[in-house]
XYZ file of C-alpha atoms in Angstrom:
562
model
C 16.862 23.683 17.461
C 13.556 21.893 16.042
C 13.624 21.999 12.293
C 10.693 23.718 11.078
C 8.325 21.811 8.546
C 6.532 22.829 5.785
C 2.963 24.212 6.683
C 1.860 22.080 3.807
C 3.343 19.082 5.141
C 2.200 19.335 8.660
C -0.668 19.840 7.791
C -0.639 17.025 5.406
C 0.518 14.433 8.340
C -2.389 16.146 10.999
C -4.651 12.730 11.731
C -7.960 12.928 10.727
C -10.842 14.668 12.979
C -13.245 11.968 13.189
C -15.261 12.068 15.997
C -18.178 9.219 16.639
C -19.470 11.097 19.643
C -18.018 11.533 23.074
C -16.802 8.970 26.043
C -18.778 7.689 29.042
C -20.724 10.496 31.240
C -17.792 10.077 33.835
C -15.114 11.600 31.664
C -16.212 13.540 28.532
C -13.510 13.136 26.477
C -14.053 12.663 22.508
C -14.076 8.881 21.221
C -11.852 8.241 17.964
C -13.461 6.772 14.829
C -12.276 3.172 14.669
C -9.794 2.459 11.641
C -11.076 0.989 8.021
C -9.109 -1.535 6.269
C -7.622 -0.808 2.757
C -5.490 -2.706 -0.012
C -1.747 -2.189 -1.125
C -2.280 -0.798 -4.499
C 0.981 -1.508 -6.079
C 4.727 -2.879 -4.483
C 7.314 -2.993 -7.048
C 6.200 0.161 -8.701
C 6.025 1.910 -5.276
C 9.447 3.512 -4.816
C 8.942 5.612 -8.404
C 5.707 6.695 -6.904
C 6.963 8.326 -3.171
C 7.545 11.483 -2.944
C 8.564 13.382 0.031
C 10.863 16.316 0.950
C 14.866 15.273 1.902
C 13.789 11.949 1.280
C 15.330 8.778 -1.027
C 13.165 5.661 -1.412
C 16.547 2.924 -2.352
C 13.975 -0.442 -2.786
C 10.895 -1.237 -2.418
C 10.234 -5.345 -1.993
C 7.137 -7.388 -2.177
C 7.729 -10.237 0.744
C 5.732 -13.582 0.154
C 3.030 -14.679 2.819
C 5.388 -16.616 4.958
C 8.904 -15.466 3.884
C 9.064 -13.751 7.423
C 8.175 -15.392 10.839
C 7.160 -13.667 14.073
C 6.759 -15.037 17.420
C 6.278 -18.534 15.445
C 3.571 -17.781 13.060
C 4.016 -16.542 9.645
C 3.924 -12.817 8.817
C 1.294 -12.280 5.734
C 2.383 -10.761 2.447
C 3.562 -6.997 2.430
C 5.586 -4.827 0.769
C 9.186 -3.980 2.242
C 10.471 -0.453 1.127
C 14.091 0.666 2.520
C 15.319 4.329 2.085
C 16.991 7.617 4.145
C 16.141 10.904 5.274
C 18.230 13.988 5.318
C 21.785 12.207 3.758
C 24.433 15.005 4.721
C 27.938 15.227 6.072
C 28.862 16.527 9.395
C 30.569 19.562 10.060
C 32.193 18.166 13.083
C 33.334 15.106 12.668
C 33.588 14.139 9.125
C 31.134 11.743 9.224
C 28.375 10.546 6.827
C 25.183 10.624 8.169
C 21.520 10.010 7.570
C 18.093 8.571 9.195
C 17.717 5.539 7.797
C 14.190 3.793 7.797
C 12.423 0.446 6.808
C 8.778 0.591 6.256
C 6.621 -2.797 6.098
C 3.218 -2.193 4.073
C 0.622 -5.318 4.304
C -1.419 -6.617 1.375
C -4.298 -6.404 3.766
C -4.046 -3.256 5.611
C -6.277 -2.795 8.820
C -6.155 1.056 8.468
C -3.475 1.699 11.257
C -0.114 3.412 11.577
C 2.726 1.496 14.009
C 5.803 3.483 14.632
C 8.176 0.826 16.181
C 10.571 2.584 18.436
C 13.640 0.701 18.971
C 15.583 0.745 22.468
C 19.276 1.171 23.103
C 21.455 3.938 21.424
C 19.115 2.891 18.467
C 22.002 2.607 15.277
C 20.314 -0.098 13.495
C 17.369 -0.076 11.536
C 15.692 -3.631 12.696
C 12.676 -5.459 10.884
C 9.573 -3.293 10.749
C 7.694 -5.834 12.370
C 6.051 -4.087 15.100
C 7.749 -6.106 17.658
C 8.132 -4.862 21.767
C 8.757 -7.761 23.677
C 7.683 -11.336 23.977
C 4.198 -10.319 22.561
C 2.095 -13.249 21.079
C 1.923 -11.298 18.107
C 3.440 -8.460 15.956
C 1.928 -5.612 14.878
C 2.078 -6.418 11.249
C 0.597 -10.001 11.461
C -2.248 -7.517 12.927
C -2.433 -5.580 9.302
C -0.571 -2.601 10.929
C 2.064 -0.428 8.039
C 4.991 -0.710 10.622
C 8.091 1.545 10.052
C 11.684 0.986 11.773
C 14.808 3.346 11.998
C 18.309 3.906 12.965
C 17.130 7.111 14.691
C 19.756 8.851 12.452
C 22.954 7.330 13.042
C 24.654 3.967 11.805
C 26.192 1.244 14.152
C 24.855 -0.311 16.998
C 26.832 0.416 20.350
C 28.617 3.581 17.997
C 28.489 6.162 20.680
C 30.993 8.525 18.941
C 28.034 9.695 17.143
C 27.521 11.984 19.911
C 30.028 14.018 18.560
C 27.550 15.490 15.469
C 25.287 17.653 17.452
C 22.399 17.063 14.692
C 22.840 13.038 15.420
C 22.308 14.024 18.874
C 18.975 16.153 18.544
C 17.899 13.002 16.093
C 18.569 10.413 17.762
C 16.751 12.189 21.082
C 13.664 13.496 19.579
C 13.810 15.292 15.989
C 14.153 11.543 14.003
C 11.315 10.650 14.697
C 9.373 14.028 14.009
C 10.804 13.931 10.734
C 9.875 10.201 10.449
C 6.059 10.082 11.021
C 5.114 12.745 8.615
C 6.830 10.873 5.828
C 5.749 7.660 6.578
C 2.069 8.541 6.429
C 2.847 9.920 2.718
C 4.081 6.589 2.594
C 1.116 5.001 3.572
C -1.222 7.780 1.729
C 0.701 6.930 -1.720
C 0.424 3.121 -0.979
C -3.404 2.563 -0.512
C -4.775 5.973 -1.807
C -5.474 7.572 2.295
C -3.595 8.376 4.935
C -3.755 5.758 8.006
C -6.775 6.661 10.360
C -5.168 6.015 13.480
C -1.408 5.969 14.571
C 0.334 4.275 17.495
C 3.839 4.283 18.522
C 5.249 2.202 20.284
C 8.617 0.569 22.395
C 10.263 -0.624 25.420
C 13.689 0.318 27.279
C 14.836 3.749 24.813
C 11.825 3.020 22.536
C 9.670 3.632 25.660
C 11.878 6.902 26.502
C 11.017 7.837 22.423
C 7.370 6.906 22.962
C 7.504 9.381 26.034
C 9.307 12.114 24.043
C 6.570 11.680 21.549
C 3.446 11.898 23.992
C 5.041 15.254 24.902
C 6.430 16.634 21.313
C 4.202 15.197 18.959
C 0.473 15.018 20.700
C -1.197 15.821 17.703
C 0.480 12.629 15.665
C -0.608 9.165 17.289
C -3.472 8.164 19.059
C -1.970 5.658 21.032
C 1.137 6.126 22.665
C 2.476 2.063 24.410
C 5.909 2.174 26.268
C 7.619 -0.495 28.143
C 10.237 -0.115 30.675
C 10.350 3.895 30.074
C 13.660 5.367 30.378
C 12.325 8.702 30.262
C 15.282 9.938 32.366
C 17.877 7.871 30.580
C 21.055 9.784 31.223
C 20.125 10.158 34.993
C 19.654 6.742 34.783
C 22.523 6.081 33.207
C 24.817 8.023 35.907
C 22.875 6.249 38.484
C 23.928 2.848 36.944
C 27.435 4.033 36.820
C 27.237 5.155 40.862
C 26.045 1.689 41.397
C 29.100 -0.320 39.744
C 31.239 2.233 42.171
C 29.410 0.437 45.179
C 29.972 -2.751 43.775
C 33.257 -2.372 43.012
C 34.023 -1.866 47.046
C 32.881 -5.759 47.428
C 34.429 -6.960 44.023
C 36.522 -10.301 45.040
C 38.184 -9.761 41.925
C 38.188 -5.873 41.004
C 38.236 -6.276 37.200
C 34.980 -8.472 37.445
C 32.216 -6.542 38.839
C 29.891 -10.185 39.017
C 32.262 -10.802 41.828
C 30.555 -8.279 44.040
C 27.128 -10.194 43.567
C 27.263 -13.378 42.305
C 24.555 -15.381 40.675
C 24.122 -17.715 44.377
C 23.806 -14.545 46.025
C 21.273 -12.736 43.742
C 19.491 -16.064 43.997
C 19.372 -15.709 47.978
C 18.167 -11.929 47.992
C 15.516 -12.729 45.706
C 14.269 -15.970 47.991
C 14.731 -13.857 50.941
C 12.371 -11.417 49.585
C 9.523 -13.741 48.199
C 9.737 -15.394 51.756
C 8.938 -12.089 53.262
C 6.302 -10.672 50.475
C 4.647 -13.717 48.618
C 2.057 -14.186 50.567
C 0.995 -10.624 51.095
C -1.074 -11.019 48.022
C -3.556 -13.562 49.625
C -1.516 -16.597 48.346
C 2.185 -17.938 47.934
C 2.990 -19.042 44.145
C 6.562 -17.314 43.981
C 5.231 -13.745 42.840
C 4.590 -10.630 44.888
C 1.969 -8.706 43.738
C 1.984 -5.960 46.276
C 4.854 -3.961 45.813
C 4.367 -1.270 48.545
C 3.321 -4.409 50.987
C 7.069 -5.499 50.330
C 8.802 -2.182 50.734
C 7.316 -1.702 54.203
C 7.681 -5.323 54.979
C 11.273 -6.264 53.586
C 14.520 -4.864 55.829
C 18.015 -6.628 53.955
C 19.651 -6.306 57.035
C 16.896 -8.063 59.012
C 15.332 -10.407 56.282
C 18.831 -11.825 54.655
C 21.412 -14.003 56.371
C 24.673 -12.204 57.430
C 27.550 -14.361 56.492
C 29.659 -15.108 60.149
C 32.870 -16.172 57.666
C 33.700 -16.892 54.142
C 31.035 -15.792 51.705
C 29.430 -18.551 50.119
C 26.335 -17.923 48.688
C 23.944 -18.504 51.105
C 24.782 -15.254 52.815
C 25.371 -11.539 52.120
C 28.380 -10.085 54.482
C 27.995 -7.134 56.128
C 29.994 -4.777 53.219
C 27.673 -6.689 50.807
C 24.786 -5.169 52.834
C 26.391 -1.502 53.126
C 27.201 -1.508 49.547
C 23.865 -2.883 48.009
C 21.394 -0.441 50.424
C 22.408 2.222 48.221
C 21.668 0.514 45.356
C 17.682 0.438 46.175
C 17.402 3.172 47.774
C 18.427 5.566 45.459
C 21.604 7.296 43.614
C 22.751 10.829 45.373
C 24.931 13.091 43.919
C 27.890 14.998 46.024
C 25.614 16.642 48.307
C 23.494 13.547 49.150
C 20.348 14.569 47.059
C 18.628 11.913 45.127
C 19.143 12.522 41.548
C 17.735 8.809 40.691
C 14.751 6.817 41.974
C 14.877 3.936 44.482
C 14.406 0.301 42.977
C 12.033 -1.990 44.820
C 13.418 -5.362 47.000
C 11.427 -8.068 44.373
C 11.672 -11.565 43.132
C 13.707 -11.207 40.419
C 17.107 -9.805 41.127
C 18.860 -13.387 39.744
C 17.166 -12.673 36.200
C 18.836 -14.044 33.003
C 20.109 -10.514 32.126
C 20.359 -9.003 35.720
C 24.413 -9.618 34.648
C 24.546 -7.532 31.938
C 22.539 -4.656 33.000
C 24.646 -4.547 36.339
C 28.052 -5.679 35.856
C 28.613 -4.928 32.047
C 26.747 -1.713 31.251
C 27.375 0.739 33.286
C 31.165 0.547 32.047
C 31.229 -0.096 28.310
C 27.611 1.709 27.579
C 26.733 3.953 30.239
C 29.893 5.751 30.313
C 30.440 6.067 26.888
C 26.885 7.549 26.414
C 27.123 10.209 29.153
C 30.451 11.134 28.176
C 30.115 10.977 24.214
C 26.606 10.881 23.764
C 24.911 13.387 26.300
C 27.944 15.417 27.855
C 29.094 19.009 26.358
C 31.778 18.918 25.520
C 32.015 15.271 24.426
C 34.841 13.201 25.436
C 37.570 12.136 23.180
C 36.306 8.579 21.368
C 39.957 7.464 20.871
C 41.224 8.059 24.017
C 37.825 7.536 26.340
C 38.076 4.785 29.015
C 34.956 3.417 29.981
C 35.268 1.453 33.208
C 38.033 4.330 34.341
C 35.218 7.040 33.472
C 32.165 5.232 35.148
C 34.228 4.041 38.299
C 36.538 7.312 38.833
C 34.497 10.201 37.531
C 32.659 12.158 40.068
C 28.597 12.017 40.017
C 28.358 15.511 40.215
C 31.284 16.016 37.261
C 29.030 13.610 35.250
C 25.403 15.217 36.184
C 27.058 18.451 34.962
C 28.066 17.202 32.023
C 24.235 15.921 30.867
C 23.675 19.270 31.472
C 25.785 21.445 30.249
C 25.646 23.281 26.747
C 28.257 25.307 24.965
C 28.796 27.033 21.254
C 28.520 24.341 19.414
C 26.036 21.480 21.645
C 23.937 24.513 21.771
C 21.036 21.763 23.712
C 21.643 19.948 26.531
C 21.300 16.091 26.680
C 18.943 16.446 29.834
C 17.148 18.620 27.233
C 16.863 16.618 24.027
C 16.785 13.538 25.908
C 13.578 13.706 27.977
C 10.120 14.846 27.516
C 8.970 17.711 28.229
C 6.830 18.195 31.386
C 6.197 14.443 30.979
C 3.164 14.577 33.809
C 1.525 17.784 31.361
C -0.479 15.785 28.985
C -3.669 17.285 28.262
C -2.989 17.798 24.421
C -3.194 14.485 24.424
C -6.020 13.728 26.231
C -8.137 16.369 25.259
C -7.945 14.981 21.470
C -9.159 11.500 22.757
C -5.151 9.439 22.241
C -4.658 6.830 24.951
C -1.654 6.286 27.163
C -0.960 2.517 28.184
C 2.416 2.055 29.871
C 4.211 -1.331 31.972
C 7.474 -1.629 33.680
C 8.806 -5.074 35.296
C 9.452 -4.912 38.782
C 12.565 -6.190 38.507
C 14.173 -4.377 35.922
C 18.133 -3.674 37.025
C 18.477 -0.423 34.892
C 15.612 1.633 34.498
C 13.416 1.770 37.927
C 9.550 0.829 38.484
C 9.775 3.718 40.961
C 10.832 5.905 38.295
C 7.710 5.313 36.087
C 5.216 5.145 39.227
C 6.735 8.498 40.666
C 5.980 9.596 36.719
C 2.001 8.551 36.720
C 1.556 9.602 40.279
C 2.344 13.077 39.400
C 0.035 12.750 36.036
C -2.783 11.953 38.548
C -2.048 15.156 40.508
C -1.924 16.901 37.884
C -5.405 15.674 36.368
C -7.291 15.545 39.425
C -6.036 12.215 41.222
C -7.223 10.446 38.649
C -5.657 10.194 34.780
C -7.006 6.378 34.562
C -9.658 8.383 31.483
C -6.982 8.660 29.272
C -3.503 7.017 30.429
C -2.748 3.444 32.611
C 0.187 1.994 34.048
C 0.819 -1.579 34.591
C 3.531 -3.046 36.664
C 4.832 -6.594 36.094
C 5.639 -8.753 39.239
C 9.304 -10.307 38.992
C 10.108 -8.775 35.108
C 12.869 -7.991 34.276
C 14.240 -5.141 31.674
C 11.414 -5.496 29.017
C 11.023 -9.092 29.039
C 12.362 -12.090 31.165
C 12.390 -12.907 35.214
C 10.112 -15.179 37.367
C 7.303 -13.237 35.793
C 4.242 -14.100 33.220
C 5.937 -11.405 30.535
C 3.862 -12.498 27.618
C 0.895 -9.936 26.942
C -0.994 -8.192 24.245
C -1.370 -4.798 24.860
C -1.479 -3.327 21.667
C -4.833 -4.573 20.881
C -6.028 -3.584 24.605
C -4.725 0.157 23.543
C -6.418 -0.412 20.053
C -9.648 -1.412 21.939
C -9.615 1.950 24.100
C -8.596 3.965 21.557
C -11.467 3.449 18.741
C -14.321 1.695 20.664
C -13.603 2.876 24.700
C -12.831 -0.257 26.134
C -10.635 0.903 28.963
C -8.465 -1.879 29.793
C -8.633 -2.401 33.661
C -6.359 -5.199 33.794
C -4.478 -7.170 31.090
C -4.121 -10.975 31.025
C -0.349 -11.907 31.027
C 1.157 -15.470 30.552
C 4.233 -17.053 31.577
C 6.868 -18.161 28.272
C 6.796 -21.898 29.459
C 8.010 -24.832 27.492
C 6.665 -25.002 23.864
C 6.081 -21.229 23.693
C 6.107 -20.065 20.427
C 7.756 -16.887 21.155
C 10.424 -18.490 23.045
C 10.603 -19.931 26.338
C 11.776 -17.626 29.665
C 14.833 -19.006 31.248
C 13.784 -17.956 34.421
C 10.294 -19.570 34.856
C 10.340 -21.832 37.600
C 10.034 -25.689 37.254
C 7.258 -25.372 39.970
C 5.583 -23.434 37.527
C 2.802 -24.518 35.200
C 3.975 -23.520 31.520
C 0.964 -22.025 31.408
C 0.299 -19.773 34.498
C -1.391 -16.779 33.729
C -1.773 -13.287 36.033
C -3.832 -10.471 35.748
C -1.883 -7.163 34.948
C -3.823 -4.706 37.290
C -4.169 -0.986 36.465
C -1.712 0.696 39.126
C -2.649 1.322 41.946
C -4.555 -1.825 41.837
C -2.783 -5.432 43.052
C -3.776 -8.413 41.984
C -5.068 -10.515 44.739
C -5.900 -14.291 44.785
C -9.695 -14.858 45.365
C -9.096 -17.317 48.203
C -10.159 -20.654 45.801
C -9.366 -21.680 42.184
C -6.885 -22.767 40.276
C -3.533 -20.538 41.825
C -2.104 -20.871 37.792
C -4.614 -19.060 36.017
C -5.510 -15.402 35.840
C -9.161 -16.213 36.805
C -8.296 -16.899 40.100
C -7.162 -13.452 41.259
C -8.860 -10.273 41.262
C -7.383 -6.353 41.010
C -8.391 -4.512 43.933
């Protein structure tokens, strides 16, 4: 069940109505007042000052300009303030619990509320920073009040939380409604108003809770960012599982799923597929920018070599083939129904985490969560086997479980996992909030497809067209979040900012590679061949970003969406 709020305090977190007059003629919708900066009142003295319902303020910090760093630069002075929401002890399992939070207040406040959603099985409250990626900057470097949680449950990788029903319903979608009206108190108590405008944002599970919110919360931000969306995570998460079980059949050594697809052989699907689709984008620089050129021009069987012996690299044998098609085309359950999208054929299959996401994950993470996390009943923590659950259970025992409720997991985790009617947004669009969303191409765990199939059925359901209110961007050769031969640096947060509170719709975004020197860190898999500086245009889906046919083939200048 949703825990009901106070009328007082919902109405007391309810942004502020301003209205500077309406959008362009073509769409009508209401333009948002832009933000006004204010001034931390007070630090030290803060925590005797906050007030809020079933909530405990344990420290509040003032942080030195350049005590913190982000992305190499220096984070300016701001106030750090710890505390926990709704302490208790569970009924079920014994267990302490709590939603634990970390709020970051600047000196110099630019009037705007970042919720940072954090990815994984969430667990640990990480620096309020406003991170999402390899951005060039943080949200709090940009004067945002940034708060960070543990989405109501202690312990990163602790799946047995699953076993408190409330840490379930938390950690899927009530933390975080319980969250945001407190932390604009917060800010309200810090610098005398509420923020003016609120964004949330995240990739991988923060993208999932940034999706949950658009749907549960429309009324609370007006600018809703995800990355990578696992919106369906626990289908995703069984389809993960049904992959290992095809790689297993072609594991040389069946404890070690890399053996089914080794690095070499990631390395020669990925060149097979760039020598196939590189140059459908009007030039050949290692990146395919037209993903549905590739799908109807790539064939594995056709396109990469068939080993004749001994595997070796330089070949996929014929089980490899049988075992991988699968894989891309889609996850079935008993009946041969596609529960799961298909994954595109790209560039970036031999990505520096492509390992973990396929070999490691679906049997010490994905298992555990469907079975402890999402499944009714839960399994047994001390006696659960991952690898024996993800490799031996049957799909359809496993979609059952995700969906399943009884006496006591009264909601199932199909239910308090994913948004509802994710494609039904017009509470948010009506009020004037934006919807900016990317995915990498080549992400090995949550699909492209996935999140296209998602905004192709929010243009249905708005006409053809949602590009007024909500844009998707996909990233050629990225992998999960970050990473891949891809240019994975970009600032999109100031694009949404842009839209949101002066109407600058962002038609493409400019995206640079993490070459040598970067200050955010360098990529690992940005080619040699590569200029450390190569930038591409992130086009507005369905748009591709062609080359112009002259100028420089490293910067973003040079190509055009169409």
């Amino acid at each position: 069940m949703i825990r009901r709020l106070h009328p007082g305090l919902i109405a007391a977190s309810l942004l502020p109505a301003l209205l500077i007059g309406c959008g362009d003629s073509d769409d009508a919708l209401p333009q948002l007042a832009a933000a006004t900066p204010g001034t931390l009142q007070s630090c030290t003295d803060l925590a005797s000052k906050i007030s809020f319902p079933n909530t405990t303020i344990t420290a509040a910090t003032a942080i030195a300009a350049g005590a913190v760093t982000a992305a190499g630069a220096a984070v300016p002075a701001h106030c750090q303030i710890t505390g926990n929401m709704y302490p208790r002890v569970s009924p079920i399992d014994g267990q302490s619990y709590a939603i634990g939070f970390e709020m970051r207040l600047p000196n110099a406040w630019n009037g705007r509320f970042f919720y940072q959603a954090n990815g994984g099985s969430d667990g640990l409250i990480l620096p309020a920073l406003g991170g999402g990626g390899p951005q060039p900057q943080v949200a709090l470097q940009q004067g945002f009040a940034v708060i960070s949680s543990d989405a109501g449950h202690s312990g990163q990788g602790n799946l047995a939380f699953g076993l408190d029903f409330q840490a379930r319903l938390d950690y899927g979608y009530q933390a975080v409604a319980k969250l945001t009206p407190m932390a604009k108190s917060v800010i309200a108590t810090a610098y005398g108003k509420a923020p003016d405008r609120s964004y949330i944002s995240g990739c991988s599970n923060g993208g999932r809770h940034t999706f949950v919110a658009m749907t549960r919360m429309a009324d609370q931000y007006d600018g809703y960012l995800a990355g990578a969306p696992g919106y369906r995570l626990p289908l995703a998460a069984i389809a993960n599982q049904e992959r290992a079980k095809h790689l297993a059949t072609v594991a040389t050594d069946p404890a070690d799923l890399s053996t089914s697809f080794t690095s070499a052989e990631r390395a020669t699907l990925s060149s097979a597929v760039v020598a196939k689709c590189d140059a459908l984008d009007g030039v050949s620089d290692g990146m395919i920018q037209d993903v549905e050129a590739c799908r109807a021009s790539f064939d594995i069987q056709r396109d990469v070599p068939t080993c004749s012996g001994a595997r070796d690299g330089s070949c996929l044998s014929p089980a490899q083939k049988t075992a991988f098609a699968p894989m891309f085309s889609g996850a079935v359950d008993g009946q041969g129904k596609k529960f799961y999208a298909s994954f595109p054929y790209d560039s970036g299959h031999n990505a520096a985490d492509s390992s973990f996401w396929r070999f490691f994950v679906p049997l010490n993470i994905d298992s555990g969560a469907t079975a402890l996390i999402w499944g009714a009943p839960p399994a047994n923590p001390a006696t659960f086997n991952g690898a024996s659950y993800a490799l031996n259970t049957s799909v359809d025992t496993k979609l059952a479980a995700v969906a399943a409720t009884n006496a006591t997991y009264t909601e199932s985790g199909l239910s308090f996992m994913q948004p509802v009617e994710p494609t039904q947004l017009g509470k948010v669009k009506s009020r004037g909030a934006k919807v900016m969303v990317y995915h990498g191409v080549s992400d090995a765990i949550f699909s492209v497809d996935d999140t296209t199939t998602w905004y192709d059925g929010l243009r249905t359901a708005n006409g053809g067209d949602a590009s007024n209110f909500a844009r998707f961007y996909r990233v050629p050769g990225m992998s999960h979040c970050a990473v891949g031969p891809a240019t994975d640096q970009f600032d999109m947060l100031t694009q949404l900012v842009n839209w949101v509170e002066k109407g600058q719709a962002p038609d493409n975004v400019v995206a640079n590679v993490r070459g040598a020197g970067n200050a955010a860190g360098v990529n690992p898999d940005v080619p040699s061949s590569w200029s450390p500086t190569r930038s591409r245009p992130l086009c507005a889906y369905p748009k591709v970003a062609r080359y112009n046919g002259s100028g420089d083939v490293e910067s973003a200048s040079s190509f055009s969406c169409k």
